[in-house]
Amino acid sequence: MDLNIQITKTTAPKAKPTDESKLGFGKIFTDHMFLMDYAPETGWANARIVPFGPIPIHPASTVLHYGAEIFEGLKAYRTLNGDIKMFRPMENIRRLNNSAERLCLPQIDEDFCLKIFDTLVELEKDWIPHQEGTSLYLRPFLYGNDESLGVHAVHHATFALICSPVGAYYAEGINPVKIAIESDDVRAVRGGTGYAKCGGNYAASLRAGEKAEQKGFTQVLWLDGVERKYIEEVGSMNVMFKIAGEIVTPKLTGSVLPGITRKSCVELLKEQGYPVSERLISVDELFEAAENGTLEEAWGTGTAAVVSPIGWLSYKGKEYTVNGGKIGPVTQALYDELTGIQWGKIEDTRDWCHKVC
Ligand SMILES: *Cc1c(COP(=O)(O)O)cnc(C)c1O
């Protein structure tokens, strides 16, 4: 599949943000976006880059009624020597297709998808901020677009890519967060859509997040939906613990999102000689470790923050502090290593960074 990407440039380019410390996350969008349409008769067609703006949608469109939507999130960075790179974009593209398969949405050719990312990022390269920690966040999304209320697998779909310049996640330093372990709501169940990056998972997770925020917590730690006992993820990040020298992260049971940062951390930690175990870990085991002093570190992993140290955990009225509420050495080293590779400060020996231009 190699469609021609038709480019229509905006005649009204927007002013680029001048204060890179005020970018925030996902609030500003670039001048252009990518769109293409899928129909059974034609396959993917009408690949185009057009001025950024509203997308017309039929009121009966599948996505509005039955939630057929998946997305991805990745970043394009300006490296120290001025190259523009993306971190492991093929991993995002493969995961997009895995998510699509789960939601009966059409597959996209991997190489063509990378070409879409490259073409739009190169066109928008002046929107990529310069300060360390900033980037151009790419949000590809794919949704079912049948103009009918009948419930069935999707026949028509739209794929889109929008880009947003984002600020440094840790503009005020890496501060550990307070986490509430959620005992009522669950994010996903085995056999459901937990491993797919779909909007519906997020819709179902908002209530617990709101509740936790009202009580002064930053994020929710999710337990499995069957036994309400095994740790799955933290907010919209994967989670890792260092317990008695061993790195433990929940295994990918189907209800856990297979994070690319998670995978990269596991690979780096194994190379550095840490014992890494992907297995079930119960909340009881975690608190036992917290009580007997063997819970050394805890952190979340994800594209936006890279790593996010956990300083406090709360469950059914009990509170635990991890590493005195400070970022631990392994968490810090992972952050330095991953961002170092991304920013071109550390040699990219694993070919993780893809050069756009
Ligand atoms: C995207 C996402 C992650 C992190 O994945 P990365 O590929 O590391 O960004 C973790 N959990 C959920 C629920 C997610 O949606």
mmCIF file of C-alpha atoms and ligand atoms in Angstrom:
data_model
loop_
_atom_site.group_PDB
_atom_site.id
_atom_site.type_symbol
_atom_site.label_atom_id
_atom_site.label_comp_id
_atom_site.label_asym_id
_atom_site.label_seq_id
_atom_site.Cartn_x
_atom_site.Cartn_y
_atom_site.Cartn_z
ATOM 1 C CA MET A 1 0.000 0.000 0.000
ATOM 2 C CA ASP A 2 1.538 3.266 -1.035
ATOM 3 C CA LEU A 3 -1.036 5.945 -1.582
ATOM 4 C CA ASN A 4 -0.051 9.368 -2.685
ATOM 5 C CA ILE A 5 -0.444 11.867 0.127
ATOM 6 C CA GLN A 6 -2.195 14.916 -1.318
ATOM 7 C CA ILE A 7 -1.027 18.067 0.464
ATOM 8 C CA THR A 8 -3.194 21.194 0.731
ATOM 9 C CA LYS A 9 -1.311 23.845 2.657
ATOM 10 C CA THR A 10 -3.043 26.361 4.867
ATOM 11 C CA THR A 11 -3.324 29.897 3.562
ATOM 12 C CA ALA A 12 -3.632 31.186 7.125
ATOM 13 C CA PRO A 13 -0.705 29.808 9.179
ATOM 14 C CA LYS A 14 -1.094 30.404 12.912
ATOM 15 C CA ALA A 15 1.436 32.227 15.063
ATOM 16 C CA LYS A 16 3.698 29.706 16.816
ATOM 17 C CA PRO A 17 3.768 29.821 20.602
ATOM 18 C CA THR A 18 6.609 32.012 21.802
ATOM 19 C CA ASP A 19 6.818 30.941 25.452
ATOM 20 C CA GLU A 20 7.817 27.280 25.469
ATOM 21 C CA SER A 21 7.381 27.075 29.225
ATOM 22 C CA LYS A 22 3.627 27.605 28.824
ATOM 23 C CA LEU A 23 2.845 24.947 26.207
ATOM 24 C CA GLY A 24 1.178 22.494 28.565
ATOM 25 C CA PHE A 25 -0.127 19.269 27.042
ATOM 26 C CA GLY A 26 -2.417 18.921 24.015
ATOM 27 C CA LYS A 27 -3.832 22.429 24.017
ATOM 28 C CA ILE A 28 -2.164 23.885 20.935
ATOM 29 C CA PHE A 29 -2.319 22.274 17.494
ATOM 30 C CA THR A 30 -0.202 22.755 14.397
ATOM 31 C CA ASP A 31 -1.360 24.137 11.032
ATOM 32 C CA HIS A 32 -2.124 20.815 9.324
ATOM 33 C CA MET A 33 -3.555 17.360 9.938
ATOM 34 C CA PHE A 34 -3.625 14.079 8.055
ATOM 35 C CA LEU A 35 -6.823 12.265 7.085
ATOM 36 C CA MET A 36 -7.721 9.188 5.047
ATOM 37 C CA ASP A 37 -10.894 7.173 4.584
ATOM 38 C CA TYR A 38 -11.601 3.487 4.467
ATOM 39 C CA ALA A 39 -14.405 1.775 2.578
ATOM 40 C CA PRO A 40 -14.654 -1.951 1.807
ATOM 41 C CA GLU A 41 -14.747 -1.306 -1.963
ATOM 42 C CA THR A 42 -11.693 0.941 -2.064
ATOM 43 C CA GLY A 43 -9.641 0.071 1.001
ATOM 44 C CA TRP A 44 -7.806 3.118 2.369
ATOM 45 C CA ALA A 45 -8.180 6.065 0.008
ATOM 46 C CA ASN A 46 -7.995 9.813 -0.210
ATOM 47 C CA ALA A 47 -4.830 10.141 1.891
ATOM 48 C CA ARG A 48 -4.457 13.862 2.453
ATOM 49 C CA ILE A 49 -2.851 16.545 4.548
ATOM 50 C CA VAL A 50 -5.199 19.481 4.964
ATOM 51 C CA PRO A 51 -5.371 22.620 7.113
ATOM 52 C CA PHE A 52 -6.092 21.730 10.768
ATOM 53 C CA GLY A 53 -9.760 22.146 11.580
ATOM 54 C CA PRO A 54 -13.065 20.468 12.423
ATOM 55 C CA ILE A 55 -13.845 17.095 10.832
ATOM 56 C CA PRO A 56 -17.435 16.825 9.575
ATOM 57 C CA ILE A 57 -19.202 13.766 10.951
ATOM 58 C CA HIS A 58 -22.528 12.095 10.183
ATOM 59 C CA PRO A 59 -24.839 12.139 13.228
ATOM 60 C CA ALA A 60 -25.282 8.351 13.001
ATOM 61 C CA SER A 61 -21.523 7.684 12.718
ATOM 62 C CA THR A 62 -20.493 4.491 14.555
ATOM 63 C CA VAL A 63 -17.950 6.252 16.733
ATOM 64 C CA LEU A 64 -20.565 8.580 18.231
ATOM 65 C CA HIS A 65 -22.850 5.749 19.316
ATOM 66 C CA TYR A 66 -20.797 2.613 19.836
ATOM 67 C CA GLY A 67 -17.367 3.977 20.707
ATOM 68 C CA ALA A 68 -15.361 2.414 17.868
ATOM 69 C CA GLU A 69 -12.201 4.454 18.416
ATOM 70 C CA ILE A 70 -8.527 3.713 18.993
ATOM 71 C CA PHE A 71 -5.531 5.984 19.248
ATOM 72 C CA GLU A 72 -1.799 6.200 19.729
ATOM 73 C CA GLY A 73 0.554 8.683 21.335
ATOM 74 C CA LEU A 74 4.182 9.329 20.463
ATOM 75 C CA LYS A 75 6.600 12.216 20.301
ATOM 76 C CA ALA A 76 8.868 13.820 17.724
ATOM 77 C CA TYR A 77 11.925 15.442 19.313
ATOM 78 C CA ARG A 78 14.577 17.886 18.305
ATOM 79 C CA THR A 79 17.840 16.203 19.272
ATOM 80 C CA LEU A 80 21.018 17.977 20.373
ATOM 81 C CA ASN A 81 22.512 17.981 16.862
ATOM 82 C CA GLY A 82 19.308 19.372 15.321
ATOM 83 C CA ASP A 83 17.907 16.131 13.858
ATOM 84 C CA ILE A 84 14.221 15.438 14.263
ATOM 85 C CA LYS A 85 13.511 11.951 15.575
ATOM 86 C CA MET A 86 10.726 9.765 16.849
ATOM 87 C CA PHE A 87 11.121 7.099 19.527
ATOM 88 C CA ARG A 88 10.299 3.550 18.327
ATOM 89 C CA PRO A 89 7.410 4.643 16.064
ATOM 90 C CA MET A 90 7.023 1.150 14.531
ATOM 91 C CA GLU A 91 6.033 -0.099 17.988
ATOM 92 C CA ASN A 92 3.180 2.419 18.047
ATOM 93 C CA ILE A 93 2.125 1.427 14.540
ATOM 94 C CA ARG A 94 2.058 -2.284 15.416
ATOM 95 C CA ARG A 95 0.072 -1.553 18.556
ATOM 96 C CA LEU A 96 -2.357 0.576 16.538
ATOM 97 C CA ASN A 97 -3.035 -2.421 14.311
ATOM 98 C CA ASN A 98 -3.436 -4.709 17.355
ATOM 99 C CA SER A 99 -5.958 -2.287 18.813
ATOM 100 C CA ALA A 100 -7.698 -2.067 15.421
ATOM 101 C CA GLU A 101 -8.011 -5.843 15.274
ATOM 102 C CA ARG A 102 -9.694 -5.919 18.697
ATOM 103 C CA LEU A 103 -12.245 -3.270 17.713
ATOM 104 C CA CYS A 104 -12.944 -4.582 14.193
ATOM 105 C CA LEU A 105 -11.360 -1.530 12.601
ATOM 106 C CA PRO A 106 -9.309 -1.842 9.386
ATOM 107 C CA GLN A 107 -5.538 -2.430 9.431
ATOM 108 C CA ILE A 108 -3.086 0.138 8.112
ATOM 109 C CA ASP A 109 0.047 -0.805 6.197
ATOM 110 C CA GLU A 110 2.949 -0.298 8.655
ATOM 111 C CA ASP A 111 5.386 1.327 6.248
ATOM 112 C CA PHE A 112 2.728 3.639 4.869
ATOM 113 C CA CYS A 113 1.755 4.658 8.386
ATOM 114 C CA LEU A 114 5.374 5.588 9.128
ATOM 115 C CA LYS A 115 5.401 7.597 5.908
ATOM 116 C CA ILE A 116 2.315 9.471 7.124
ATOM 117 C CA PHE A 117 4.061 10.309 10.432
ATOM 118 C CA ASP A 118 7.257 11.381 8.634
ATOM 119 C CA THR A 119 5.456 13.508 6.055
ATOM 120 C CA LEU A 120 3.343 15.448 8.555
ATOM 121 C CA VAL A 121 6.174 15.898 11.073
ATOM 122 C CA GLU A 122 8.494 17.213 8.370
ATOM 123 C CA LEU A 123 5.824 19.615 7.139
ATOM 124 C CA GLU A 124 5.234 20.852 10.714
ATOM 125 C CA LYS A 125 8.854 20.779 11.852
ATOM 126 C CA ASP A 126 8.933 24.499 12.711
ATOM 127 C CA TRP A 127 6.278 23.721 15.336
ATOM 128 C CA ILE A 128 8.629 21.434 17.248
ATOM 129 C CA PRO A 129 9.725 23.369 20.326
ATOM 130 C CA HIS A 130 13.427 23.707 21.192
ATOM 131 C CA GLN A 131 13.743 23.602 24.976
ATOM 132 C CA GLU A 132 14.925 20.404 26.602
ATOM 133 C CA GLY A 133 11.979 18.183 27.556
ATOM 134 C CA THR A 134 9.605 19.707 25.006
ATOM 135 C CA SER A 135 8.410 17.842 21.913
ATOM 136 C CA LEU A 136 5.794 17.565 19.219
ATOM 137 C CA TYR A 137 3.191 15.094 20.457
ATOM 138 C CA LEU A 138 1.643 13.006 17.687
ATOM 139 C CA ARG A 139 -1.876 11.736 18.149
ATOM 140 C CA PRO A 140 -2.926 9.229 15.475
ATOM 141 C CA PHE A 141 -6.507 8.016 15.827
ATOM 142 C CA LEU A 142 -8.780 5.691 13.921
ATOM 143 C CA TYR A 143 -12.545 5.479 14.220
ATOM 144 C CA GLY A 144 -15.525 3.688 12.768
ATOM 145 C CA ASN A 145 -17.558 5.894 10.503
ATOM 146 C CA ASP A 146 -20.519 3.916 9.162
ATOM 147 C CA GLU A 147 -23.506 6.193 8.628
ATOM 148 C CA SER A 148 -25.981 3.780 10.187
ATOM 149 C CA LEU A 149 -27.241 2.863 13.640
ATOM 150 C CA GLY A 150 -27.134 -0.874 12.996
ATOM 151 C CA VAL A 151 -24.765 -2.684 15.340
ATOM 152 C CA HIS A 152 -22.140 -4.611 13.392
ATOM 153 C CA ALA A 153 -18.427 -4.637 12.697
ATOM 154 C CA VAL A 154 -17.278 -1.411 11.136
ATOM 155 C CA HIS A 155 -17.186 -1.102 7.334
ATOM 156 C CA HIS A 156 -16.178 2.521 6.930
ATOM 157 C CA ALA A 157 -13.464 4.198 8.952
ATOM 158 C CA THR A 158 -11.343 7.316 9.153
ATOM 159 C CA PHE A 159 -7.700 7.570 10.152
ATOM 160 C CA ALA A 160 -6.376 10.913 11.313
ATOM 161 C CA LEU A 161 -3.157 12.355 12.696
ATOM 162 C CA ILE A 162 -2.940 15.622 14.590
ATOM 163 C CA CYS A 163 0.150 17.176 16.204
ATOM 164 C CA SER A 164 0.541 19.290 19.308
ATOM 165 C CA PRO A 165 3.663 21.039 20.615
ATOM 166 C CA VAL A 166 3.955 20.064 24.290
ATOM 167 C CA GLY A 167 5.940 21.439 27.185
ATOM 168 C CA ALA A 168 8.460 19.664 29.396
ATOM 169 C CA TYR A 169 6.568 17.226 31.633
ATOM 170 C CA TYR A 170 8.918 17.920 34.528
ATOM 171 C CA ALA A 171 9.317 21.678 34.216
ATOM 172 C CA GLU A 172 9.344 21.863 38.023
ATOM 173 C CA GLY A 173 11.565 18.828 38.626
ATOM 174 C CA ILE A 174 10.608 15.182 39.020
ATOM 175 C CA ASN A 175 8.325 15.047 42.018
ATOM 176 C CA PRO A 176 6.930 11.719 43.245
ATOM 177 C CA VAL A 177 3.147 11.437 43.158
ATOM 178 C CA LYS A 178 0.459 10.252 45.582
ATOM 179 C CA ILE A 179 -1.485 7.239 44.371
ATOM 180 C CA ALA A 180 -4.837 5.878 45.525
ATOM 181 C CA ILE A 181 -5.427 2.170 44.982
ATOM 182 C CA GLU A 182 -8.910 1.849 43.505
ATOM 183 C CA SER A 183 -11.112 -0.796 45.047
ATOM 184 C CA ASP A 184 -14.473 -0.091 43.333
ATOM 185 C CA ASP A 185 -14.092 0.718 39.649
ATOM 186 C CA VAL A 186 -11.958 -1.413 37.330
ATOM 187 C CA ARG A 187 -10.279 -0.188 34.149
ATOM 188 C CA ALA A 188 -10.402 -3.365 32.103
ATOM 189 C CA VAL A 189 -11.040 -7.087 32.278
ATOM 190 C CA ARG A 190 -9.372 -10.020 30.606
ATOM 191 C CA GLY A 191 -11.177 -10.704 27.355
ATOM 192 C CA GLY A 192 -12.164 -7.045 27.166
ATOM 193 C CA THR A 193 -10.265 -4.202 25.552
ATOM 194 C CA GLY A 194 -7.608 -3.500 28.191
ATOM 195 C CA TYR A 195 -4.692 -4.293 25.879
ATOM 196 C CA ALA A 196 -6.097 -2.056 23.139
ATOM 197 C CA LYS A 197 -5.475 1.669 23.255
ATOM 198 C CA CYS A 198 -9.104 2.638 22.844
ATOM 199 C CA GLY A 199 -11.046 5.675 23.946
ATOM 200 C CA GLY A 200 -13.632 3.541 25.752
ATOM 201 C CA ASN A 201 -11.058 2.373 28.304
ATOM 202 C CA TYR A 202 -10.423 5.989 29.169
ATOM 203 C CA ALA A 203 -14.112 6.869 29.387
ATOM 204 C CA ALA A 204 -14.573 4.076 31.934
ATOM 205 C CA SER A 205 -11.584 5.188 34.009
ATOM 206 C CA LEU A 206 -12.487 8.851 34.471
ATOM 207 C CA ARG A 207 -14.792 8.441 37.470
ATOM 208 C CA ALA A 208 -12.169 6.814 39.690
ATOM 209 C CA GLY A 209 -9.615 9.388 38.582
ATOM 210 C CA GLU A 210 -11.927 12.263 39.526
ATOM 211 C CA LYS A 211 -12.702 10.729 42.900
ATOM 212 C CA ALA A 212 -9.014 10.246 43.655
ATOM 213 C CA GLU A 213 -8.180 13.797 42.618
ATOM 214 C CA GLN A 214 -10.833 15.198 44.933
ATOM 215 C CA LYS A 215 -9.113 13.374 47.784
ATOM 216 C CA GLY A 216 -5.739 14.846 46.902
ATOM 217 C CA PHE A 217 -4.238 11.987 44.889
ATOM 218 C CA THR A 218 -2.634 12.361 41.476
ATOM 219 C CA GLN A 219 -3.533 9.001 40.005
ATOM 220 C CA VAL A 220 -5.332 5.739 40.574
ATOM 221 C CA LEU A 221 -3.630 2.349 40.821
ATOM 222 C CA TRP A 222 -5.852 -0.176 39.071
ATOM 223 C CA LEU A 223 -6.481 -3.692 40.306
ATOM 224 C CA ASP A 224 -7.556 -6.601 38.109
ATOM 225 C CA GLY A 225 -11.264 -6.829 37.363
ATOM 226 C CA VAL A 226 -11.781 -10.453 38.400
ATOM 227 C CA GLU A 227 -10.178 -10.904 41.822
ATOM 228 C CA ARG A 228 -9.657 -7.202 42.574
ATOM 229 C CA LYS A 229 -6.319 -8.223 43.941
ATOM 230 C CA TYR A 230 -3.582 -8.025 41.322
ATOM 231 C CA ILE A 231 -1.977 -4.742 40.346
ATOM 232 C CA GLU A 232 -2.425 -3.747 36.718
ATOM 233 C CA GLU A 233 -1.540 -0.132 35.898
ATOM 234 C CA VAL A 234 -1.263 3.319 37.393
ATOM 235 C CA GLY A 235 -3.514 5.938 35.777
ATOM 236 C CA SER A 236 -2.703 5.658 32.085
ATOM 237 C CA MET A 237 0.793 4.342 32.729
ATOM 238 C CA ASN A 238 2.308 0.944 33.309
ATOM 239 C CA VAL A 239 3.733 0.366 36.771
ATOM 240 C CA MET A 240 6.984 -1.089 38.108
ATOM 241 C CA PHE A 241 8.267 -1.838 41.589
ATOM 242 C CA LYS A 242 11.668 -2.607 43.020
ATOM 243 C CA ILE A 243 11.156 -5.170 45.763
ATOM 244 C CA ALA A 244 14.190 -6.619 47.566
ATOM 245 C CA GLY A 245 16.447 -5.852 44.609
ATOM 246 C CA GLU A 246 14.126 -7.335 42.005
ATOM 247 C CA ILE A 247 12.197 -5.271 39.458
ATOM 248 C CA VAL A 248 8.604 -6.467 39.259
ATOM 249 C CA THR A 249 6.027 -5.340 36.716
ATOM 250 C CA PRO A 250 2.542 -6.788 36.090
ATOM 251 C CA LYS A 251 2.593 -9.263 33.237
ATOM 252 C CA LEU A 252 0.581 -8.588 30.102
ATOM 253 C CA THR A 253 -2.501 -10.625 30.899
ATOM 254 C CA GLY A 254 -4.757 -8.966 28.320
ATOM 255 C CA SER A 255 -6.159 -6.288 30.587
ATOM 256 C CA VAL A 256 -2.857 -4.393 30.779
ATOM 257 C CA LEU A 257 -1.811 -2.012 27.999
ATOM 258 C CA PRO A 258 1.520 -3.140 26.510
ATOM 259 C CA GLY A 259 3.420 0.129 26.907
ATOM 260 C CA ILE A 260 6.409 0.917 24.731
ATOM 261 C CA THR A 261 8.092 2.720 27.623
ATOM 262 C CA ARG A 262 7.446 -0.374 29.764
ATOM 263 C CA LYS A 263 9.047 -2.593 27.129
ATOM 264 C CA SER A 264 12.021 -0.219 26.770
ATOM 265 C CA CYS A 265 12.531 -0.090 30.556
ATOM 266 C CA VAL A 266 12.420 -3.883 30.824
ATOM 267 C CA GLU A 267 15.009 -4.177 28.037
ATOM 268 C CA LEU A 268 17.317 -1.569 29.609
ATOM 269 C CA LEU A 269 17.025 -3.011 33.119
ATOM 270 C CA LYS A 270 17.761 -6.554 31.924
ATOM 271 C CA GLU A 271 20.815 -5.313 30.013
ATOM 272 C CA GLN A 272 22.000 -3.580 33.164
ATOM 273 C CA GLY A 273 21.800 -6.894 34.999
ATOM 274 C CA TYR A 274 18.733 -6.337 37.163
ATOM 275 C CA PRO A 275 16.510 -9.327 37.739
ATOM 276 C CA VAL A 276 13.249 -8.329 36.037
ATOM 277 C CA SER A 277 10.095 -10.308 36.600
ATOM 278 C CA GLU A 278 6.887 -9.854 34.609
ATOM 279 C CA ARG A 279 4.357 -11.592 36.789
ATOM 280 C CA LEU A 280 1.219 -11.188 38.855
ATOM 281 C CA ILE A 281 1.746 -9.004 41.882
ATOM 282 C CA SER A 282 -0.980 -8.702 44.483
ATOM 283 C CA VAL A 283 -1.758 -5.646 46.539
ATOM 284 C CA ASP A 284 -1.111 -7.795 49.654
ATOM 285 C CA GLU A 285 2.386 -8.646 48.462
ATOM 286 C CA LEU A 286 3.025 -4.971 47.798
ATOM 287 C CA PHE A 287 1.949 -3.907 51.266
ATOM 288 C CA GLU A 288 3.845 -6.688 52.914
ATOM 289 C CA ALA A 289 6.930 -5.401 51.119
ATOM 290 C CA ALA A 290 6.084 -1.842 52.167
ATOM 291 C CA GLU A 291 5.708 -2.967 55.787
ATOM 292 C CA ASN A 292 8.862 -5.051 55.990
ATOM 293 C CA GLY A 293 10.950 -2.410 54.245
ATOM 294 C CA THR A 294 11.683 -4.325 51.015
ATOM 295 C CA LEU A 295 9.596 -2.046 48.749
ATOM 296 C CA GLU A 296 12.470 0.093 47.546
ATOM 297 C CA GLU A 297 11.000 2.007 44.611
ATOM 298 C CA ALA A 298 7.776 2.366 42.624
ATOM 299 C CA TRP A 299 7.185 4.233 39.382
ATOM 300 C CA GLY A 300 4.887 4.523 36.398
ATOM 301 C CA THR A 301 6.059 4.416 32.767
ATOM 302 C CA GLY A 302 4.546 6.073 29.699
ATOM 303 C CA THR A 303 5.367 8.248 26.707
ATOM 304 C CA ALA A 304 4.224 11.537 28.248
ATOM 305 C CA ALA A 305 6.215 11.427 31.504
ATOM 306 C CA VAL A 306 8.730 8.686 30.535
ATOM 307 C CA VAL A 307 8.865 7.668 34.217
ATOM 308 C CA SER A 308 6.817 8.992 37.102
ATOM 309 C CA PRO A 309 8.020 8.091 40.605
ATOM 310 C CA ILE A 310 5.414 7.030 43.155
ATOM 311 C CA GLY A 311 6.031 8.472 46.617
ATOM 312 C CA TRP A 312 2.877 7.499 48.475
ATOM 313 C CA LEU A 313 0.317 4.688 48.196
ATOM 314 C CA SER A 314 -3.071 4.580 49.859
ATOM 315 C CA TYR A 315 -5.483 1.639 50.097
ATOM 316 C CA LYS A 316 -8.601 1.203 52.238
ATOM 317 C CA GLY A 317 -7.521 3.853 54.705
ATOM 318 C CA LYS A 318 -3.875 2.716 55.004
ATOM 319 C CA GLU A 319 -1.017 4.894 53.763
ATOM 320 C CA TYR A 320 2.473 3.843 52.737
ATOM 321 C CA THR A 321 5.470 5.954 51.825
ATOM 322 C CA VAL A 322 7.891 4.680 49.181
ATOM 323 C CA ASN A 323 11.567 5.622 49.475
ATOM 324 C CA GLY A 324 10.746 8.448 51.889
ATOM 325 C CA GLY A 325 8.602 10.133 49.220
ATOM 326 C CA LYS A 326 11.678 10.740 47.058
ATOM 327 C CA ILE A 327 12.613 9.499 43.582
ATOM 328 C CA GLY A 328 14.756 6.352 43.847
ATOM 329 C CA PRO A 329 18.065 5.673 42.070
ATOM 330 C CA VAL A 330 16.711 3.123 39.565
ATOM 331 C CA THR A 331 13.789 5.392 38.634
ATOM 332 C CA GLN A 332 16.150 8.325 38.149
ATOM 333 C CA ALA A 333 18.632 6.237 36.118
ATOM 334 C CA LEU A 334 15.844 4.978 33.830
ATOM 335 C CA TYR A 335 14.657 8.523 33.247
ATOM 336 C CA ASP A 336 18.190 9.729 32.468
ATOM 337 C CA GLU A 337 18.920 6.789 30.175
ATOM 338 C CA LEU A 338 15.690 6.915 28.162
ATOM 339 C CA THR A 339 15.603 10.689 27.768
ATOM 340 C CA GLY A 340 19.350 10.636 27.060
ATOM 341 C CA ILE A 341 18.790 8.232 24.154
ATOM 342 C CA GLN A 342 15.843 10.283 22.912
ATOM 343 C CA TRP A 343 17.704 13.583 23.113
ATOM 344 C CA GLY A 344 20.860 12.246 21.520
ATOM 345 C CA LYS A 345 22.973 12.635 24.670
ATOM 346 C CA ILE A 346 23.536 8.888 24.902
ATOM 347 C CA GLU A 347 24.384 6.760 21.875
ATOM 348 C CA ASP A 348 21.356 4.959 20.443
ATOM 349 C CA THR A 349 22.916 1.510 20.177
ATOM 350 C CA ARG A 350 19.549 -0.264 19.827
ATOM 351 C CA ASP A 351 18.298 1.738 16.847
ATOM 352 C CA TRP A 352 15.318 2.992 18.841
ATOM 353 C CA CYS A 353 15.243 6.485 17.383
ATOM 354 C CA HIS A 354 13.866 6.994 13.887
ATOM 355 C CA LYS A 355 15.202 10.021 12.028
ATOM 356 C CA VAL A 356 12.530 12.081 10.248
ATOM 357 C CA CYS A 357 14.771 14.829 8.878
HETATM 358 C C1 LIG B 1 -0.594 4.537 26.346
HETATM 359 C C2 LIG B 1 -0.795 3.853 27.628
HETATM 360 C C3 LIG B 1 0.284 3.409 28.440
HETATM 361 C C4 LIG B 1 1.724 3.719 28.138
HETATM 362 O O1 LIG B 1 2.177 3.277 26.915
HETATM 363 P P1 LIG B 1 3.477 3.908 26.245
HETATM 364 O O2 LIG B 1 3.582 3.189 24.961
HETATM 365 O O3 LIG B 1 4.617 3.649 27.152
HETATM 366 O O4 LIG B 1 3.214 5.372 26.083
HETATM 367 C C5 LIG B 1 -0.013 2.681 29.582
HETATM 368 N N1 LIG B 1 -1.282 2.439 29.944
HETATM 369 C C6 LIG B 1 -2.337 2.869 29.221
HETATM 370 C C7 LIG B 1 -3.712 2.555 29.679
HETATM 371 C C8 LIG B 1 -2.134 3.583 28.039
HETATM 372 O O5 LIG B 1 -3.182 4.011 27.341
#
